[in-house]
XYZ file of C-alpha atoms in Angstrom:
357
model
C 122.554 93.834 108.645
C 119.782 95.966 107.495
C 116.969 92.823 107.766
C 113.584 92.512 106.252
C 112.089 93.691 109.695
C 114.339 96.680 110.455
C 113.552 98.386 106.712
C 110.541 98.505 107.486
C 110.371 100.084 110.558
C 112.794 102.921 108.855
C 110.072 103.198 106.084
C 106.994 103.483 108.124
C 107.450 107.069 109.444
C 107.437 107.841 106.090
C 104.359 107.073 104.909
C 102.270 107.901 108.628
C 104.433 111.435 108.181
C 102.897 111.794 104.689
C 99.217 110.894 105.505
C 99.288 107.455 103.727
C 95.987 104.924 104.811
C 97.341 101.688 106.337
C 96.201 98.787 105.015
C 95.397 95.529 106.230
C 97.065 92.363 104.569
C 94.306 90.455 103.082
C 96.632 87.050 103.250
C 96.758 83.720 101.043
C 93.347 83.858 99.004
C 92.879 81.145 96.164
C 95.181 79.202 94.344
C 94.087 79.764 91.239
C 95.233 83.666 90.691
C 97.096 83.093 87.905
C 100.371 84.512 88.500
C 100.580 84.318 92.374
C 99.218 82.267 95.164
C 96.444 84.921 95.702
C 95.031 87.972 94.788
C 97.359 90.050 96.779
C 94.874 92.847 98.689
C 96.265 95.412 96.983
C 94.973 94.142 93.546
C 91.744 94.018 95.157
C 92.032 97.343 95.840
C 92.824 98.475 92.471
C 90.452 96.440 91.327
C 87.908 98.455 93.136
C 89.474 102.169 92.788
C 89.692 101.427 89.357
C 85.945 101.287 88.475
C 84.368 103.951 90.715
C 82.684 106.213 88.309
C 82.621 110.166 89.810
C 84.781 110.349 93.159
C 86.114 112.932 93.238
C 87.897 112.236 96.352
C 92.118 111.247 95.652
C 92.916 108.514 97.795
C 96.922 107.248 99.217
C 96.880 103.908 100.218
C 100.241 101.449 101.648
C 100.580 98.292 103.046
C 102.579 95.073 103.816
C 101.143 92.109 102.531
C 102.894 88.282 101.934
C 103.104 86.905 98.170
C 103.632 83.438 97.263
C 104.811 83.098 93.672
C 103.861 79.578 92.139
C 104.922 80.724 89.233
C 108.906 81.185 90.209
C 108.910 77.662 91.876
C 111.357 76.194 89.231
C 114.109 79.112 89.991
C 114.315 78.522 93.505
C 117.487 77.197 94.336
C 118.809 77.747 90.902
C 118.730 81.667 91.320
C 120.091 83.565 94.726
C 117.661 86.236 94.211
C 114.529 83.876 94.364
C 112.276 83.265 97.526
C 108.500 81.767 96.539
C 107.664 83.195 99.310
C 108.185 86.953 99.841
C 106.595 90.344 101.440
C 105.571 93.206 99.292
C 105.983 97.248 100.472
C 102.877 98.688 98.258
C 101.674 102.211 98.174
C 99.246 103.601 95.600
C 97.540 107.340 94.924
C 94.060 107.192 93.213
C 92.298 109.610 91.336
C 89.771 111.162 88.639
C 91.065 110.684 85.691
C 90.364 114.235 84.418
C 92.671 114.924 87.552
C 95.553 113.064 88.351
C 98.145 114.758 85.665
C 101.763 114.465 87.978
C 101.123 111.786 90.144
C 103.040 109.380 88.193
C 105.785 111.523 89.169
C 104.658 112.286 93.215
C 105.020 108.327 92.502
C 108.348 108.381 90.849
C 109.851 110.999 93.785
C 108.310 109.338 96.644
C 110.266 105.508 95.303
C 113.346 107.354 95.044
C 113.044 108.660 98.372
C 112.277 105.875 100.100
C 114.935 104.117 98.460
C 117.277 107.086 100.403
C 116.246 106.013 103.114
C 117.949 102.809 102.924
C 120.979 104.006 101.961
C 120.926 102.785 98.469
C 123.869 103.570 96.103
C 121.211 105.649 93.513
C 124.092 105.518 90.443
C 123.490 101.135 90.453
C 119.526 102.098 90.183
C 118.121 100.785 86.697
C 114.818 101.739 84.716
C 112.881 99.875 82.091
C 109.991 101.785 80.837
C 107.487 101.515 78.346
C 108.105 103.577 75.136
C 104.063 102.790 73.499
C 104.493 100.524 70.506
C 103.508 99.953 66.546
C 101.085 97.248 66.781
C 98.239 95.219 69.573
C 97.622 96.975 73.054
C 101.232 98.766 72.785
C 99.584 100.970 69.629
C 96.823 102.140 72.214
C 98.357 103.170 74.665
C 100.927 106.755 74.975
C 104.801 106.087 76.207
C 105.174 106.347 79.724
C 107.056 109.903 79.089
C 105.786 111.391 83.194
C 107.692 108.879 84.153
C 110.832 109.229 82.259
C 110.757 112.870 82.809
C 110.454 112.709 87.128
C 113.319 109.826 86.624
C 115.424 112.694 84.718
C 113.994 115.394 87.131
C 115.587 112.951 89.953
C 118.943 113.282 88.483
C 119.134 109.785 86.492
C 121.135 109.710 83.808
C 119.684 108.152 79.785
C 122.346 105.296 80.392
C 119.935 104.907 83.260
C 116.753 104.337 81.774
C 115.526 101.561 79.196
C 113.248 102.363 76.851
C 111.219 99.389 75.810
C 109.023 99.052 72.788
C 105.649 96.658 72.408
C 103.624 95.143 74.974
C 105.840 94.056 77.622
C 105.346 96.900 79.986
C 101.714 96.469 80.066
C 100.158 95.210 82.717
C 97.436 92.315 83.391
C 97.544 92.158 79.679
C 96.147 88.613 79.861
C 93.053 88.283 81.587
C 89.988 90.286 80.777
C 88.162 93.032 82.814
C 91.804 93.560 84.691
C 93.229 96.817 85.453
C 95.736 97.273 83.012
C 98.668 100.117 82.115
C 102.134 101.105 81.178
C 104.214 99.864 84.109
C 107.982 101.063 84.925
C 110.895 97.953 86.481
C 113.121 98.728 88.875
C 117.300 97.564 88.994
C 119.688 97.403 91.331
C 123.445 96.248 90.382
C 124.065 94.174 93.848
C 127.807 94.636 94.791
C 128.059 90.623 92.924
C 127.497 92.513 89.660
C 123.853 90.490 89.968
C 121.256 92.799 88.050
C 118.665 92.382 90.669
C 114.823 93.810 89.731
C 113.657 95.331 93.265
C 110.253 96.564 92.474
C 108.106 97.904 89.991
C 105.675 100.937 89.148
C 102.429 100.875 87.882
C 100.261 103.739 85.880
C 96.531 101.578 85.954
C 94.556 103.509 83.642
C 92.433 100.805 81.800
C 90.309 98.402 81.857
C 90.764 95.293 79.656
C 88.581 94.354 77.208
C 86.272 90.360 77.433
C 87.717 89.680 74.384
C 91.252 90.894 75.137
C 91.855 93.554 72.052
C 91.029 96.457 73.341
C 92.401 98.729 76.695
C 89.478 100.807 77.498
C 90.104 104.434 79.237
C 88.762 103.680 83.095
C 87.397 107.284 85.303
C 89.713 106.351 87.514
C 93.149 106.378 87.516
C 95.393 104.825 89.890
C 99.332 104.742 90.426
C 101.375 102.357 92.365
C 104.656 100.623 93.453
C 105.323 97.213 94.856
C 108.548 96.538 95.838
C 110.256 93.429 97.358
C 111.317 93.556 100.652
C 113.530 90.792 100.905
C 115.145 91.613 97.466
C 116.057 95.091 98.884
C 117.094 94.484 102.232
C 119.657 92.211 100.710
C 120.870 94.534 98.121
C 121.132 97.070 101.122
C 123.287 94.796 102.880
C 125.594 94.066 99.976
C 124.521 90.197 100.472
C 125.079 88.094 97.193
C 122.005 86.471 97.693
C 118.811 86.533 99.413
C 119.186 82.841 101.327
C 122.287 85.267 103.047
C 119.006 86.990 105.358
C 118.519 86.122 109.040
C 116.289 83.876 109.145
C 116.907 82.418 106.160
C 120.572 81.584 107.061
C 120.176 80.393 110.677
C 118.011 77.931 108.607
C 121.067 76.945 106.111
C 123.196 77.129 109.822
C 120.928 75.147 111.707
C 120.410 72.340 109.053
C 124.337 72.065 109.044
C 124.296 71.153 112.658
C 122.680 67.843 111.589
C 126.649 66.616 110.689
C 125.896 67.361 107.140
C 127.958 70.798 106.577
C 130.380 68.993 104.414
C 126.904 67.521 102.319
C 125.324 70.950 101.566
C 127.131 72.375 99.172
C 126.719 69.323 96.812
C 123.313 69.687 97.811
C 123.273 73.229 97.118
C 120.018 73.729 94.738
C 118.192 70.545 97.064
C 119.633 72.472 99.398
C 118.455 75.898 99.370
C 114.806 74.610 98.037
C 114.501 72.766 100.986
C 115.505 75.532 103.088
C 112.670 77.436 100.922
C 110.330 75.756 101.496
C 109.720 74.911 104.807
C 109.554 78.505 104.785
C 106.856 79.157 102.550
C 104.862 75.577 104.177
C 105.229 77.322 107.662
C 103.847 81.060 105.725
C 101.207 79.604 103.743
C 99.484 77.298 106.866
C 100.225 79.869 108.696
C 97.599 82.852 106.491
C 95.470 79.885 105.796
C 94.932 79.281 109.961
C 96.819 75.431 109.883
C 93.831 74.205 107.050
C 94.870 72.575 103.837
C 91.865 73.864 101.554
C 90.866 72.985 97.864
C 93.106 70.356 96.001
C 95.459 73.273 93.937
C 96.734 74.289 97.415
C 97.024 70.430 98.615
C 99.100 69.692 95.212
C 101.366 72.819 95.871
C 101.529 71.916 99.917
C 102.551 68.836 98.927
C 105.376 69.920 96.350
C 106.510 72.194 98.884
C 106.651 69.441 101.397
C 108.527 67.175 98.795
C 111.446 69.487 97.962
C 111.677 69.473 102.217
C 112.021 65.230 101.933
C 114.045 64.828 99.112
C 116.677 66.911 100.673
C 116.014 64.941 104.391
C 116.527 61.684 102.600
C 119.617 62.571 100.413
C 121.827 63.362 103.139
C 119.876 60.702 105.004
C 118.439 62.617 107.963
C 114.886 62.430 109.649
C 112.822 64.835 107.879
C 110.155 64.973 110.720
C 113.773 66.643 112.389
C 114.326 68.862 109.672
C 110.482 69.856 109.552
C 110.744 70.836 113.034
C 113.705 72.619 113.174
C 112.486 74.584 109.757
C 108.938 75.841 111.531
C 110.941 77.225 114.607
C 113.614 79.025 112.613
C 110.746 80.813 110.609
C 107.808 80.465 112.838
C 108.565 84.090 114.676
C 109.176 85.667 110.811
C 105.302 84.549 109.709
C 103.966 85.325 113.303
C 103.182 81.695 113.957
C 104.520 80.887 116.931
C 101.389 80.191 119.438
C 100.592 77.469 115.689
C 104.204 76.274 114.731
C 103.051 72.827 117.144
C 100.004 72.740 114.924
C 101.716 73.957 111.438
C 104.105 70.526 112.447
C 101.146 68.189 112.832
C 99.600 69.511 109.168
C 102.689 69.289 107.054
C 103.282 65.572 108.416
C 99.383 64.977 107.714
C 100.329 66.155 103.851
C 102.111 62.739 103.195
C 99.101 61.119 104.450
C 96.758 62.175 102.369
C 94.853 63.954 105.089
C 92.082 66.114 103.845
C 91.636 69.156 105.612
C 89.382 71.530 105.014
């Protein structure tokens, strides 16, 4: 099976050979970022790059970072294709605006080349592209023709390219002073028939004004791609769900060993939620050094722990045993082996209302 780690090993050499500079991950920074638990290192890099005046040097960067999307928590368990915490494979090209022609096409070609390395059937790929607009912010941006032409040159038919008119495919249109521009969503038709979004191509060429009404051209253009590592690995392996990936499947099988295998299907949504919540708890506490800091973060962590406890109570299992098992299953994946004991203690402290700063 193509696991997330094997997938990353497969693509790493491609970036090194192309002299992309690897960015170190930033971890989970602040729970107040509107779309994710943290402003990823890549978002911060784009913000820095796009406002640089007079930079005559193009930059090519890549990296892998963990993301936690608390806005997706309601979908966990109901959707087989959502995890609250996941890895993003990202690469960026920045260039002065007056010499950025062709970079959108370069991003497309590299994306397709990497997807080929993952043995994906390219006939199952679909793309939604920005096609301009007649009003609002979309009327200030030309259609993303460079991406469309590059996709055609890579052999994709018009039936695989969906043209979207309006603001939906503009990035960051609700956050003033942030980089903005058209994006292209990438979907894959999985073996089970589901159309799964596996990534996004962005062209950040503007900054949104403070009053959210104007897109101001920037001196630097940044083109980038973000791919969901777990989703890529799952569709490449022909799986029907992210919950069939290792070590997530291992955690599910291990919980069933509590003697509740017959009950797992009866509590399918809660069962998936408990597994995802345990994985997220390990990941968040690992990246924050095992600390609970800030009201929003404590609230989110308590919500995750409650999901584990609810499933344990519903099937008559001691929640301490469930937490212990989930921490063991996910510590290696998250790189938290050395501190797995402290993570268990911190998770337990959430119930007692202990404040750790």
